mmCIF file of C-alpha atoms and ligand atoms in Angstrom:
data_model
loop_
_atom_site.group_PDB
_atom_site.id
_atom_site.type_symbol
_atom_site.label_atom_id
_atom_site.label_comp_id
_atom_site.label_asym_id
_atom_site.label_seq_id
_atom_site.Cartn_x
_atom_site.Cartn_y
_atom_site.Cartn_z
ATOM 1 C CA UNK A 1445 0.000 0.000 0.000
ATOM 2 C CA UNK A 1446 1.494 3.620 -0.954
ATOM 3 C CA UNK A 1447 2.124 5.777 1.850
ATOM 4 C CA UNK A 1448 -0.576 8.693 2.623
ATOM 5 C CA UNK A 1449 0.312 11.639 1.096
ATOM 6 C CA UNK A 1450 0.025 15.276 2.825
ATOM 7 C CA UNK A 1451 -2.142 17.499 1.911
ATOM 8 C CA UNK A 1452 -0.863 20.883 0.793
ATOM 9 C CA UNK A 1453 -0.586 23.862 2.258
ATOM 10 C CA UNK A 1454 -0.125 27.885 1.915
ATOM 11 C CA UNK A 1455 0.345 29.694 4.826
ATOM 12 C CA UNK A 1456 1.391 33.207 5.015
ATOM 13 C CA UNK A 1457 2.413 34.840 8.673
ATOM 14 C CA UNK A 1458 1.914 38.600 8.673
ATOM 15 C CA UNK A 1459 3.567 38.968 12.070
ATOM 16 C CA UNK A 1460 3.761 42.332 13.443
ATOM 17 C CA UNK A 1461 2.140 43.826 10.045
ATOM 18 C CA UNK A 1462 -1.557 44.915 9.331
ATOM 19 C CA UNK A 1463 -4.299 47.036 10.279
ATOM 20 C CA UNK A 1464 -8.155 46.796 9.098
ATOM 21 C CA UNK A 1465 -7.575 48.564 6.266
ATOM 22 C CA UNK A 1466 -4.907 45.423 5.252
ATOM 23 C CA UNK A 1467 -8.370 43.148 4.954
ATOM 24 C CA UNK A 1468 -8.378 43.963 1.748
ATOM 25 C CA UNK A 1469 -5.513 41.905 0.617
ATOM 26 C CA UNK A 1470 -6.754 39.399 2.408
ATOM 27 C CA UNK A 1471 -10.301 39.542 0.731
ATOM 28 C CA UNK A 1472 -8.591 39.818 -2.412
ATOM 29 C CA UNK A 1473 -6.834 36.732 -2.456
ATOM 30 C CA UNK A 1474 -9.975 34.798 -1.061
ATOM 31 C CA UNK A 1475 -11.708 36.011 -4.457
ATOM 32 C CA UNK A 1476 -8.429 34.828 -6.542
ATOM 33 C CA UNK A 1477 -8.963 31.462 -5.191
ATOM 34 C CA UNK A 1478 -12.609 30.759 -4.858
ATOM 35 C CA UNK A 1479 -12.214 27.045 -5.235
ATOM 36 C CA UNK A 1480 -8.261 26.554 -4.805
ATOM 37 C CA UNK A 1481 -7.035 22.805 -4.904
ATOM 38 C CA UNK A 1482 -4.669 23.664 -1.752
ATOM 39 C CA UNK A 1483 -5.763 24.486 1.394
ATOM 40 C CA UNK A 1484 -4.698 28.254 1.903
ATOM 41 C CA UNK A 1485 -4.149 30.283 5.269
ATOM 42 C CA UNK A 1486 -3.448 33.844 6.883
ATOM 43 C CA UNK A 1487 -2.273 34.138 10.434
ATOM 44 C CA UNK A 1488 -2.412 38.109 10.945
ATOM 45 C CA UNK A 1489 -1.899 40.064 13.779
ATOM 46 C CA UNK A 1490 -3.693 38.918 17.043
ATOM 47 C CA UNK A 1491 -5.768 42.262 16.638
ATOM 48 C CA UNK A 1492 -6.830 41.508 13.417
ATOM 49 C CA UNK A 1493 -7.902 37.504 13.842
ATOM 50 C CA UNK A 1494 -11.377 38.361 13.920
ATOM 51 C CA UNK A 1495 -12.227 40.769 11.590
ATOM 52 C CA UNK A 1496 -10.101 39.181 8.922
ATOM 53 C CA UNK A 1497 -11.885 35.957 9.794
ATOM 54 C CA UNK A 1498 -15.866 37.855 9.781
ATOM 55 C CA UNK A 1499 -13.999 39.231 6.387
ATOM 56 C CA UNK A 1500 -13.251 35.407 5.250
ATOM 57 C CA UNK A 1501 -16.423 33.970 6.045
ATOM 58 C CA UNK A 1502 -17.401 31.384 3.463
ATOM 59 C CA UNK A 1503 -14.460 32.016 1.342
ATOM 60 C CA UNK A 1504 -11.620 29.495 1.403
ATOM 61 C CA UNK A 1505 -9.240 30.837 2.768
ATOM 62 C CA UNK A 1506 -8.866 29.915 7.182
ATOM 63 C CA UNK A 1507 -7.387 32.591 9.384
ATOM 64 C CA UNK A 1508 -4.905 31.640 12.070
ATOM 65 C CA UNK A 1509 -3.113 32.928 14.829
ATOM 66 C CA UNK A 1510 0.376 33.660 15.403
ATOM 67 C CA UNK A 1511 0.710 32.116 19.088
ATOM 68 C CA UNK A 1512 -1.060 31.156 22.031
ATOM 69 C CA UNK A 1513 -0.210 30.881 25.902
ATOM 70 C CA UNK A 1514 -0.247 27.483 27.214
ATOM 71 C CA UNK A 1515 -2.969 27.637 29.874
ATOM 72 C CA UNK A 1516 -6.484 27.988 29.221
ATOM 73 C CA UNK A 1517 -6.839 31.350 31.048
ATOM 74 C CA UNK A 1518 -5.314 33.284 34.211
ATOM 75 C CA UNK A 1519 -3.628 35.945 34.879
ATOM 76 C CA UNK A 1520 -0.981 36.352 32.168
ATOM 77 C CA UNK A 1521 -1.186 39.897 30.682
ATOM 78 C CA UNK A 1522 -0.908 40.180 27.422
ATOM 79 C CA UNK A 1523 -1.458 36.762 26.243
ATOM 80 C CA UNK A 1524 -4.550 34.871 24.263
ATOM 81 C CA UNK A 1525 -5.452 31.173 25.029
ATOM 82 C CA UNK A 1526 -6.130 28.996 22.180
ATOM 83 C CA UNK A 1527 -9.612 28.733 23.182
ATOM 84 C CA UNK A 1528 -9.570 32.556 22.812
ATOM 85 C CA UNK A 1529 -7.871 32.168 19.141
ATOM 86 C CA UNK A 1530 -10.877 29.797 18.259
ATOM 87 C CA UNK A 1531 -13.657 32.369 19.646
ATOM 88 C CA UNK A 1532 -12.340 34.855 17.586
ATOM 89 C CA UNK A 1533 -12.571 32.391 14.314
ATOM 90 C CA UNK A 1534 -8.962 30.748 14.186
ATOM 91 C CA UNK A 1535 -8.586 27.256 12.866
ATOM 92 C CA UNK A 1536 -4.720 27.558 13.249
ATOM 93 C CA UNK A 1537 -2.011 28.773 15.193
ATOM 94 C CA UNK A 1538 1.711 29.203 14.393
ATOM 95 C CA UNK A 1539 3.741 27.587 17.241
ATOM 96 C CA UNK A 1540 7.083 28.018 17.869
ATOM 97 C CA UNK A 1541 8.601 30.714 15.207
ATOM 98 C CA UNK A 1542 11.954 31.401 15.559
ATOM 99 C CA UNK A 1543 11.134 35.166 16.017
ATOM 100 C CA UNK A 1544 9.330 34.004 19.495
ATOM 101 C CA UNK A 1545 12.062 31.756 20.551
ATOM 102 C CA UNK A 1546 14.529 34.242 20.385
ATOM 103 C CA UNK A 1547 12.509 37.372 21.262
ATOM 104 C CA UNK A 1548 10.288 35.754 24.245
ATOM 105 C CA UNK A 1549 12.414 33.002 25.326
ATOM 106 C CA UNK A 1550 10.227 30.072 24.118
ATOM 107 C CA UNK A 1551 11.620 26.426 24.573
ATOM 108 C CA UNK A 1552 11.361 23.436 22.661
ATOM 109 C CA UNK A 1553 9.338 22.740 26.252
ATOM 110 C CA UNK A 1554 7.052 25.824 26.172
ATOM 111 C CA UNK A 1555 6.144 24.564 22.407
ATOM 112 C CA UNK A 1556 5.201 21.547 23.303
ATOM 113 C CA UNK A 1557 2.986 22.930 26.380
ATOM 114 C CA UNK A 1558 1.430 25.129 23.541
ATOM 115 C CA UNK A 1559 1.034 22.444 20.939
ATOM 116 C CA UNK A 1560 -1.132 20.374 23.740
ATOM 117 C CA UNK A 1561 -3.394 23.607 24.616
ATOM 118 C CA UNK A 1562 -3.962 24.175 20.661
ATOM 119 C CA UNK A 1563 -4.476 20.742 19.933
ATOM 120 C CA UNK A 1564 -6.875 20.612 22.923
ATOM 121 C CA UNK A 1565 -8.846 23.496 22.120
ATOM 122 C CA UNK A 1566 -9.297 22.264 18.484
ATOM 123 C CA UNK A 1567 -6.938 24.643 16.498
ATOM 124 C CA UNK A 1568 -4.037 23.132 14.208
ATOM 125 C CA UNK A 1569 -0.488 23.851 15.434
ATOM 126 C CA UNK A 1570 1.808 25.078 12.654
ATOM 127 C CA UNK A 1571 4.671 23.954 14.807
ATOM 128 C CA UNK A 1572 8.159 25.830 13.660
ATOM 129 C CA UNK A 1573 11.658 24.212 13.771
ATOM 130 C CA UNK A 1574 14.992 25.614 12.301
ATOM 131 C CA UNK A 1575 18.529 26.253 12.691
ATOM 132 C CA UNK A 1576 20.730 28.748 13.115
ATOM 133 C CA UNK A 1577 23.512 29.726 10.354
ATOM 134 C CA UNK A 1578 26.002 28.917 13.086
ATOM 135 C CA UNK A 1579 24.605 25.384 13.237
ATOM 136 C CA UNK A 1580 24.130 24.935 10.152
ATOM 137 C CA UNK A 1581 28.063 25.921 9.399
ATOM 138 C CA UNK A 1582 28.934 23.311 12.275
ATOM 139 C CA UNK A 1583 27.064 20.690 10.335
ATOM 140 C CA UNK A 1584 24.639 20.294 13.179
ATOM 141 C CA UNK A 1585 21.546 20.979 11.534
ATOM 142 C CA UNK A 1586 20.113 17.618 11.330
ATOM 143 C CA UNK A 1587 20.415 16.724 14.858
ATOM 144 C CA UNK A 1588 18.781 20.686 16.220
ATOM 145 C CA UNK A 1589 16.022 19.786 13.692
ATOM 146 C CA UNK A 1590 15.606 16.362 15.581
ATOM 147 C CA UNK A 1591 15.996 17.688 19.090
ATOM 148 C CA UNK A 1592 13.679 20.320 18.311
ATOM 149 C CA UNK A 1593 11.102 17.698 16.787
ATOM 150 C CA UNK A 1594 11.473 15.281 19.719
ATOM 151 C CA UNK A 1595 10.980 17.881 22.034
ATOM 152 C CA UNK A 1596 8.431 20.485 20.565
ATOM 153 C CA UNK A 1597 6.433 18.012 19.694
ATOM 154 C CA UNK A 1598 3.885 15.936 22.373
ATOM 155 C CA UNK A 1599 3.083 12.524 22.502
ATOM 156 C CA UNK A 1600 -0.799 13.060 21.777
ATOM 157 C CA UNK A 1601 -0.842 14.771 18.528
ATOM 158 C CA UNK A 1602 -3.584 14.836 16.247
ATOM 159 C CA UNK A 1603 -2.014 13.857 13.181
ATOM 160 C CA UNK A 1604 -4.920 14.815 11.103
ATOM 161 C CA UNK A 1605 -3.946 18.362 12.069
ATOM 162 C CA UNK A 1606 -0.530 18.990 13.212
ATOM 163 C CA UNK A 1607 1.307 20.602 10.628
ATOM 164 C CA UNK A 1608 5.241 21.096 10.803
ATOM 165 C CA UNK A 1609 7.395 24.258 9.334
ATOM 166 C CA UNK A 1610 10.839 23.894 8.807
ATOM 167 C CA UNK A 1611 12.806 27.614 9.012
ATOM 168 C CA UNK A 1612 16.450 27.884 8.873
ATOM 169 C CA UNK A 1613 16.828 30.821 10.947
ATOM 170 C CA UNK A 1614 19.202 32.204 8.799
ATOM 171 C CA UNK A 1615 17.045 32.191 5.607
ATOM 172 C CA UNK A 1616 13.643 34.489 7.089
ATOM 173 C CA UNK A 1617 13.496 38.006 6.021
ATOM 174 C CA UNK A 1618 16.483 37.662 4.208
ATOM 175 C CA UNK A 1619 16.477 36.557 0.498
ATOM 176 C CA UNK A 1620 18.677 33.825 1.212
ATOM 177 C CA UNK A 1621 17.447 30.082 1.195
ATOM 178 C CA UNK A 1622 19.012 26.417 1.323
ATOM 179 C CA UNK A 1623 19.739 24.683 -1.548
ATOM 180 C CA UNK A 1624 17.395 22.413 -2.712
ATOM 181 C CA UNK A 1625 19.440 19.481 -1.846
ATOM 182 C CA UNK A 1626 19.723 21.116 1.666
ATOM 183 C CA UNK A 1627 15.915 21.214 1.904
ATOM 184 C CA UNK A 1628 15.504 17.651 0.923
ATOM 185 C CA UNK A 1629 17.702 16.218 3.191
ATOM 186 C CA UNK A 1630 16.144 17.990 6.140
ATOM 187 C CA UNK A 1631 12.118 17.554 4.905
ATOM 188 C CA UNK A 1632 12.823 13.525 4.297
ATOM 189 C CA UNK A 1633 14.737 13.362 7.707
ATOM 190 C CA UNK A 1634 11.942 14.924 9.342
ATOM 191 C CA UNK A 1635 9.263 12.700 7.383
ATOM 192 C CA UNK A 1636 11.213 9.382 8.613
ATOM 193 C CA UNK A 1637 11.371 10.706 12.433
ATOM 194 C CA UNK A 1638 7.996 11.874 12.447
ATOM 195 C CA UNK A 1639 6.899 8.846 10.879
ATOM 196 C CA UNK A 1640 9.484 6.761 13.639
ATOM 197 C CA UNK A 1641 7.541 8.527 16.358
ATOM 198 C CA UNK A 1642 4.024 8.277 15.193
ATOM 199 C CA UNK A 1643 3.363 5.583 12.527
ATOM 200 C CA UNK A 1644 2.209 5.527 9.288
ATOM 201 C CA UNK A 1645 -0.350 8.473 9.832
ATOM 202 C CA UNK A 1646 2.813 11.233 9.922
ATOM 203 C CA UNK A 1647 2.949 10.364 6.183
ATOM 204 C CA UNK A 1648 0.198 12.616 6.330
ATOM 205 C CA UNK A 1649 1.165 15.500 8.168
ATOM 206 C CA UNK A 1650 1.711 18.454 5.543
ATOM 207 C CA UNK A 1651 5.586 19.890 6.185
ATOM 208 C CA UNK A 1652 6.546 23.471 4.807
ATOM 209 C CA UNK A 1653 9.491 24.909 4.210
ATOM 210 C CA UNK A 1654 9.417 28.689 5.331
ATOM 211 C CA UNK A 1655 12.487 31.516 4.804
ATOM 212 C CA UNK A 1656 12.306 33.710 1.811
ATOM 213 C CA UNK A 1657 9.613 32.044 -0.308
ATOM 214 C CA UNK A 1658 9.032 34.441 -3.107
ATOM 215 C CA UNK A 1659 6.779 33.592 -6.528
ATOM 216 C CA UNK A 1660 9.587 33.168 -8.363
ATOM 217 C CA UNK A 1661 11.135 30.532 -6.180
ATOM 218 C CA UNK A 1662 8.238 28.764 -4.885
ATOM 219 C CA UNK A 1663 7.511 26.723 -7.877
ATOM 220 C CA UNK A 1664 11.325 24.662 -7.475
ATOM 221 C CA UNK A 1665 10.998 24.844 -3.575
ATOM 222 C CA UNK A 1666 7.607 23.019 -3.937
ATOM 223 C CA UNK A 1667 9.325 20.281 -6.650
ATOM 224 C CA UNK A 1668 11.390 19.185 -3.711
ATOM 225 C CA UNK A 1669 10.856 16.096 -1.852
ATOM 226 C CA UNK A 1670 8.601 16.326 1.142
ATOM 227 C CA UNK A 1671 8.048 20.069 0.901
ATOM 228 C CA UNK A 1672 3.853 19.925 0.964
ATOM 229 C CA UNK A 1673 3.750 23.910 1.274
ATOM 230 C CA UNK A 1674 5.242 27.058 2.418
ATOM 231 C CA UNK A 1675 5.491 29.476 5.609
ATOM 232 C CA UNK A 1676 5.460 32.556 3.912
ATOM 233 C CA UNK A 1677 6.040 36.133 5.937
ATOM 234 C CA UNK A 1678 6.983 39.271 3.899
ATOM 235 C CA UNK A 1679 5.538 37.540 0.550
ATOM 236 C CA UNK A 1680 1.783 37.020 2.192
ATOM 237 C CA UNK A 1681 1.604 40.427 2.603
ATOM 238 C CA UNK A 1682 -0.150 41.570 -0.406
ATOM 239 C CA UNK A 1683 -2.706 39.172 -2.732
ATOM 240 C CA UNK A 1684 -0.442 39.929 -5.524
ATOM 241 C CA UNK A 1685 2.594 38.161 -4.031
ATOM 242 C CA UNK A 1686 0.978 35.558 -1.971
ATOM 243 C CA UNK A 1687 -1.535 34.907 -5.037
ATOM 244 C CA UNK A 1688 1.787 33.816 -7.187
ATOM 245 C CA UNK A 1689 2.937 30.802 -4.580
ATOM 246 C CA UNK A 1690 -0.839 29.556 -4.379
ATOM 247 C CA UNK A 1691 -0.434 28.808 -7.966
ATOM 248 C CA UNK A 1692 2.884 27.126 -7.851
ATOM 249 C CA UNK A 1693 1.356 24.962 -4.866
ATOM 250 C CA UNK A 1694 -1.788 24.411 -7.121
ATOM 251 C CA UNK A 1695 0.525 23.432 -10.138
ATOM 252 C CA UNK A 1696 3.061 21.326 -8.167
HETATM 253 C C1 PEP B 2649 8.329 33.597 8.375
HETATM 254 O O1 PEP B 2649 8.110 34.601 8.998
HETATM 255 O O2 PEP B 2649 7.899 32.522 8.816
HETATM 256 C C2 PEP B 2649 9.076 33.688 7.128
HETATM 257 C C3 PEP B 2649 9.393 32.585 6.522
HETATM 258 O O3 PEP B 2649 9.388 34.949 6.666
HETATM 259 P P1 PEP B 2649 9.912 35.344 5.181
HETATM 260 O O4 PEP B 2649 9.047 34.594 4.193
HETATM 261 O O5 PEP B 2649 9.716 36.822 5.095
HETATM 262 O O6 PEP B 2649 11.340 34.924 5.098
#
């Protein structure tokens, strides 16, 4: 029997970008795509989760957020629960991103606290490994992408939903990206611990390469093995940009 395959996936991450008037790329690319053959989502700012999801309603196009606190509620100013991302309309959250490990301090730990209190509340965690360019140069990155799967990752996962990102640090914001060799080896590494650690069903969990996916490189990044998708930031801006890698991802 031939292994599941993943569906695809085209996430964009507007992180600290966006204010109502910024709907309007988002309502744009909904009517681009009203029928798209990949599943498509936006994870704006938390201010913006649900208007741009009122904004979204029936289209296809599913709004996430960009992080959640690990408890259901408390006293924790500042912070949104999952249950909190759903209210407002979320069906996914990014977990994880590099930018909140090294600005907030997250652990592979903290991740996996958060992954349980998405999971539990019904969302999808978008969960985010990568390595640094030091690690990378030191040959490590295959074992930090490892560590950081082991240990970002829980036990109970709902494999129907969980959805990993794979960002070398080194290659967000910046223009620069792996080879395509380099991508490979770390997408079918993570594919054969993933599938090591849960069975058969990881076959299905969609993995994305994110770090300076543009329209003019998405089409090769999405010819490479195991790469269902993309984690797109500066590029999912604006329905002009984002529209372009929906296509490749349709087309690949
Ligand atoms: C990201 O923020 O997850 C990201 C990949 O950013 P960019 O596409 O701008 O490199």
């Amino acid at each position: 029997m031939s292994a599941q395959k993943a569906r695809k996936l085209a996430a964009g991450n507007w992180k600290m970008n966006g204010i109502k008037a910024s709907l309007a790329e988002a309502t744009a690319l909904a009517e681009m795509f009203p029928e798209p053959k990949v599943d498509i989502l936006l994870c704006p700012p938390a201010t913006l989760v649900a208007p741009m999801a009122a904004a979204l309603f029936g289209s296809k196009v599913d709004v996430g957020g960009q992080d959640c606190h690990m408890k259901a509620s408390g006293a924790h100013t500042g912070d949104i629960s999952a249950e909190m991302l759903v209210d407002a309309g979320a069906d996914y959250v990014i977990l994880g991103h590099s930018e909140r490990r090294a600005d907030h301090g997250e652990t592979d730990h903290i991740v996996a606290e958060k992954t349980i209190a998405a999971t539990m509340a019904g969302l999808a965690p978008v969960v985010c490994v990568g390595e640094t360019l030091e690690q990378r140069e030191a040959g490590e990155t295959l074992g930090v992408i490892r560590k950081q799967l082991s240990a970002s990752l829980p036990d109970a996962v709902d494999l129907e939903k969980l959805v990993i990102a794979y960002e070398p640090v080194w290659a967000i914001g910046t223009g620069k990206i792996p080879t395509l060799e380099q991508i490979a080896e770390v997408h079918d590494d993570m594919r054969a611990t993933l599938v090591d650690r849960y069975g058969d069903g990881a076959n299905g969990i969609p993995l994305l390469y994110g770090g300076s996916v543009k329209p003019g490189n998405a089409a090769e990044i999405f010819a490479t093995s195991n790469v269902d998708g993309a984690l797109v930031g500066g590029a999912s801006l604006k329905a002009a940009d984002f529209s372009g890698i929906v296509k490749a991802l349709e087309e690949a």
